[in-house]
Amino acid sequence: MNLRTRGLLSVMAVVMFGLTACNAGDPSDEQGTLESSEAALCSVEQSCPSGTPVTCSSAGSTCSSSPDNGGWVECDGIRTYCPPACTCGSTRYTATRSGEGITCGAAMNQARTLLTSAVAQRCPAGGCNSSDALGECIALGPNRTDGFRASVTRTYSCKEPANCR
């Protein structure tokens, strides 16, 4: 046996020992890993009239979609429908909030932030057709360092239905 053949046999012995140590020779232990890594995957997406797509995916092979009834996707028997498109409601609401700040601008910003929260509470999908009217900005005390109070009145409608996108 020459030096080259001995070197090749040594490398083969090390590889065989490594495979045995890693349990690579026992196919029953690899089968579970092989099955999970080769599981069939499916994914489906449906374009919705609202412009917001719906998607789902599954480790099985049961994915489907349809534009029927506004559009839907289904994976593993669970159906998800497209959210309805938003329209601006005809009912008009009016809310006024006041804010305080070191300047009139800061007071107005706080009032607008409070108004945005009020609209979000009334309109889960958001407001639309809104217009703001700025109220008077007044000093809180005799000194300009006492700060200011300002109010903002917002007239708005709500996007409908409540679960629209």
mmCIF file of C-alpha atoms in Angstrom:
data_model
loop_
_atom_site.group_PDB
_atom_site.id
_atom_site.type_symbol
_atom_site.label_atom_id
_atom_site.label_comp_id
_atom_site.label_asym_id
_atom_site.label_seq_id
_atom_site.Cartn_x
_atom_site.Cartn_y
_atom_site.Cartn_z
ATOM 1 C CA MET A 1 0.000 0.000 0.000
ATOM 2 C CA ASN A 2 1.490 3.309 -0.987
ATOM 3 C CA LEU A 3 1.424 6.595 0.911
ATOM 4 C CA ARG A 4 -1.354 8.033 -1.234
ATOM 5 C CA THR A 5 -3.688 5.063 -0.650
ATOM 6 C CA ARG A 6 -3.020 5.139 3.096
ATOM 7 C CA GLY A 7 -3.852 8.864 3.196
ATOM 8 C CA LEU A 8 -7.121 8.270 1.341
ATOM 9 C CA LEU A 9 -8.090 5.427 3.675
ATOM 10 C CA SER A 10 -7.306 7.598 6.696
ATOM 11 C CA VAL A 11 -9.554 10.390 5.398
ATOM 12 C CA MET A 12 -12.361 7.891 4.698
ATOM 13 C CA ALA A 13 -12.035 6.457 8.205
ATOM 14 C CA VAL A 14 -12.301 9.921 9.773
ATOM 15 C CA VAL A 15 -15.379 10.732 7.625
ATOM 16 C CA MET A 16 -17.056 7.408 8.536
ATOM 17 C CA PHE A 17 -16.288 7.944 12.229
ATOM 18 C CA GLY A 18 -17.735 11.482 12.034
ATOM 19 C CA LEU A 19 -20.889 10.275 10.303
ATOM 20 C CA THR A 20 -21.378 7.529 12.870
ATOM 21 C CA ALA A 21 -20.820 9.944 15.754
ATOM 22 C CA CYS A 22 -23.454 12.300 14.314
ATOM 23 C CA ASN A 23 -25.837 9.362 13.832
ATOM 24 C CA ALA A 24 -25.856 10.023 10.095
ATOM 25 C CA GLY A 25 -25.970 6.358 9.326
ATOM 26 C CA ASP A 26 -29.360 5.801 11.020
ATOM 27 C CA PRO A 27 -32.092 6.972 8.618
ATOM 28 C CA SER A 28 -34.871 6.637 11.237
ATOM 29 C CA ASP A 29 -33.446 9.549 13.263
ATOM 30 C CA GLU A 30 -33.202 11.798 10.189
ATOM 31 C CA GLN A 31 -36.711 11.083 8.962
ATOM 32 C CA GLY A 32 -38.427 13.483 11.399
ATOM 33 C CA THR A 33 -36.160 16.344 10.400
ATOM 34 C CA LEU A 34 -36.522 15.520 6.740
ATOM 35 C CA GLU A 35 -40.314 15.489 6.932
ATOM 36 C CA SER A 36 -40.572 18.850 8.678
ATOM 37 C CA SER A 37 -38.137 20.545 6.308
ATOM 38 C CA GLU A 38 -39.905 19.153 3.251
ATOM 39 C CA ALA A 39 -43.452 19.926 4.425
ATOM 40 C CA ALA A 40 -45.643 21.338 1.682
ATOM 41 C CA LEU A 41 -46.051 25.098 1.983
ATOM 42 C CA CYS A 42 -48.757 27.189 0.402
ATOM 43 C CA SER A 43 -49.414 30.895 0.446
ATOM 44 C CA VAL A 44 -52.195 32.901 -1.161
ATOM 45 C CA GLU A 45 -53.007 36.610 -1.552
ATOM 46 C CA GLN A 46 -56.202 38.336 -2.654
ATOM 47 C CA SER A 47 -56.312 41.926 -3.899
ATOM 48 C CA CYS A 48 -59.199 43.696 -2.221
ATOM 49 C CA PRO A 49 -61.386 46.493 -3.601
ATOM 50 C CA SER A 50 -60.235 48.680 -0.684
ATOM 51 C CA GLY A 51 -56.652 48.376 -1.910
ATOM 52 C CA THR A 52 -55.597 46.417 1.186
ATOM 53 C CA PRO A 53 -54.635 42.835 0.248
ATOM 54 C CA VAL A 54 -55.325 39.856 2.498
ATOM 55 C CA THR A 55 -52.910 36.930 2.696
ATOM 56 C CA CYS A 56 -52.503 33.626 4.460
ATOM 57 C CA SER A 57 -50.092 30.711 4.399
ATOM 58 C CA SER A 58 -50.111 27.164 5.636
ATOM 59 C CA ALA A 59 -47.731 24.307 6.292
ATOM 60 C CA GLY A 60 -50.358 22.111 4.606
ATOM 61 C CA SER A 61 -51.499 22.364 1.049
ATOM 62 C CA THR A 62 -54.984 23.782 1.528
ATOM 63 C CA CYS A 63 -54.855 27.413 0.425
ATOM 64 C CA SER A 64 -57.444 29.107 -1.778
ATOM 65 C CA SER A 65 -58.813 32.541 -2.622
ATOM 66 C CA SER A 66 -61.724 34.106 -4.443
ATOM 67 C CA PRO A 67 -62.988 37.570 -5.366
ATOM 68 C CA ASP A 68 -66.546 36.469 -4.370
ATOM 69 C CA ASN A 69 -68.319 38.387 -1.559
ATOM 70 C CA GLY A 70 -65.761 41.200 -1.635
ATOM 71 C CA GLY A 71 -62.775 38.809 -1.733
ATOM 72 C CA TRP A 72 -61.296 36.283 0.684
ATOM 73 C CA VAL A 73 -58.402 33.896 1.309
ATOM 74 C CA GLU A 74 -58.553 30.557 3.083
ATOM 75 C CA CYS A 75 -55.796 28.441 4.627
ATOM 76 C CA ASP A 76 -56.426 25.256 6.599
ATOM 77 C CA GLY A 77 -60.171 25.964 6.662
ATOM 78 C CA ILE A 78 -59.814 29.468 8.147
ATOM 79 C CA ARG A 79 -61.313 32.106 5.852
ATOM 80 C CA THR A 80 -60.283 35.772 6.033
ATOM 81 C CA TYR A 81 -62.409 38.307 4.161
ATOM 82 C CA CYS A 82 -61.226 41.556 2.614
ATOM 83 C CA PRO A 83 -61.982 44.612 4.733
ATOM 84 C CA PRO A 84 -64.635 46.829 3.152
ATOM 85 C CA ALA A 85 -63.615 50.041 1.432
ATOM 86 C CA CYS A 86 -64.147 53.247 3.400
ATOM 87 C CA THR A 87 -66.679 55.898 2.565
ATOM 88 C CA CYS A 88 -67.110 59.191 4.339
ATOM 89 C CA GLY A 89 -70.284 59.185 6.423
ATOM 90 C CA SER A 90 -72.905 61.892 6.076
ATOM 91 C CA THR A 91 -73.321 62.532 9.815
ATOM 92 C CA ARG A 92 -71.321 65.584 10.935
ATOM 93 C CA TYR A 93 -69.839 65.921 14.411
ATOM 94 C CA THR A 94 -68.327 68.924 16.160
ATOM 95 C CA ALA A 95 -65.821 68.817 19.005
ATOM 96 C CA THR A 96 -63.867 71.533 20.773
ATOM 97 C CA ARG A 97 -60.742 71.010 22.848
ATOM 98 C CA SER A 98 -58.511 73.485 24.668
ATOM 99 C CA GLY A 99 -54.805 73.243 25.234
ATOM 100 C CA GLU A 100 -52.268 75.106 27.287
ATOM 101 C CA GLY A 101 -48.692 75.957 26.532
ATOM 102 C CA ILE A 102 -45.887 78.414 27.001
ATOM 103 C CA THR A 103 -46.820 80.009 23.650
ATOM 104 C CA CYS A 104 -50.045 80.261 21.664
ATOM 105 C CA GLY A 105 -48.583 77.844 19.111
ATOM 106 C CA ALA A 106 -47.859 75.246 21.805
ATOM 107 C CA ALA A 107 -51.372 75.662 23.220
ATOM 108 C CA MET A 108 -52.900 75.186 19.723
ATOM 109 C CA ASN A 109 -50.787 72.064 19.132
ATOM 110 C CA GLN A 110 -52.003 70.537 22.396
ATOM 111 C CA ALA A 111 -55.624 71.366 21.507
ATOM 112 C CA ARG A 112 -55.212 69.709 18.067
ATOM 113 C CA THR A 113 -53.670 66.605 19.666
ATOM 114 C CA LEU A 114 -56.612 66.346 22.068
ATOM 115 C CA LEU A 115 -59.036 66.766 19.133
ATOM 116 C CA THR A 116 -57.320 63.990 17.203
ATOM 117 C CA SER A 117 -57.856 61.673 20.195
ATOM 118 C CA ALA A 118 -61.534 62.674 20.408
ATOM 119 C CA VAL A 119 -62.058 61.939 16.694
ATOM 120 C CA ALA A 120 -60.280 58.561 17.030
ATOM 121 C CA GLN A 121 -62.614 57.579 19.893
ATOM 122 C CA ARG A 122 -65.731 58.409 17.899
ATOM 123 C CA CYS A 123 -64.430 57.154 14.523
ATOM 124 C CA PRO A 124 -62.532 53.823 14.754
ATOM 125 C CA ALA A 125 -61.627 53.912 11.032
ATOM 126 C CA GLY A 126 -60.656 57.589 11.188
ATOM 127 C CA GLY A 127 -62.226 60.931 10.437
ATOM 128 C CA CYS A 128 -62.838 62.590 7.083
ATOM 129 C CA ASN A 129 -64.031 65.904 5.662
ATOM 130 C CA SER A 130 -62.729 67.723 8.715
ATOM 131 C CA SER A 131 -62.276 71.436 9.131
ATOM 132 C CA ASP A 132 -60.755 73.267 12.069
ATOM 133 C CA ALA A 133 -61.661 76.679 13.465
ATOM 134 C CA LEU A 134 -59.082 78.249 15.735
ATOM 135 C CA GLY A 135 -60.384 79.833 18.897
ATOM 136 C CA GLU A 136 -58.929 82.751 20.752
ATOM 137 C CA CYS A 137 -55.556 82.414 22.457
ATOM 138 C CA ILE A 138 -55.583 84.036 25.882
ATOM 139 C CA ALA A 139 -52.922 84.573 28.530
ATOM 140 C CA LEU A 140 -53.330 82.446 31.653
ATOM 141 C CA GLY A 141 -52.206 85.170 34.031
ATOM 142 C CA PRO A 142 -51.122 88.774 34.186
ATOM 143 C CA ASN A 143 -47.589 87.862 33.012
ATOM 144 C CA ARG A 144 -46.764 86.448 29.601
ATOM 145 C CA THR A 145 -44.621 83.841 31.381
ATOM 146 C CA ASP A 146 -47.766 82.231 32.871
ATOM 147 C CA GLY A 147 -48.559 80.598 29.527
ATOM 148 C CA PHE A 148 -51.532 80.594 27.198
ATOM 149 C CA ARG A 149 -54.775 78.730 26.611
ATOM 150 C CA ALA A 150 -56.129 78.178 23.103
ATOM 151 C CA SER A 151 -59.049 76.228 21.708
ATOM 152 C CA VAL A 152 -59.701 74.507 18.413
ATOM 153 C CA THR A 153 -63.096 73.373 17.122
ATOM 154 C CA ARG A 154 -63.216 70.560 14.572
ATOM 155 C CA THR A 155 -66.211 69.611 12.439
ATOM 156 C CA TYR A 156 -65.850 66.177 10.830
ATOM 157 C CA SER A 157 -67.482 62.968 9.639
ATOM 158 C CA CYS A 158 -66.421 59.378 10.278
ATOM 159 C CA LYS A 159 -65.131 56.872 7.750
ATOM 160 C CA GLU A 160 -67.648 54.044 7.436
ATOM 161 C CA PRO A 161 -68.104 51.197 8.107
ATOM 162 C CA ALA A 162 -66.123 51.077 11.361
ATOM 163 C CA ASN A 163 -63.949 48.141 10.148
ATOM 164 C CA CYS A 164 -63.115 49.674 6.755
ATOM 165 C CA ARG A 165 -59.637 50.224 5.362
#
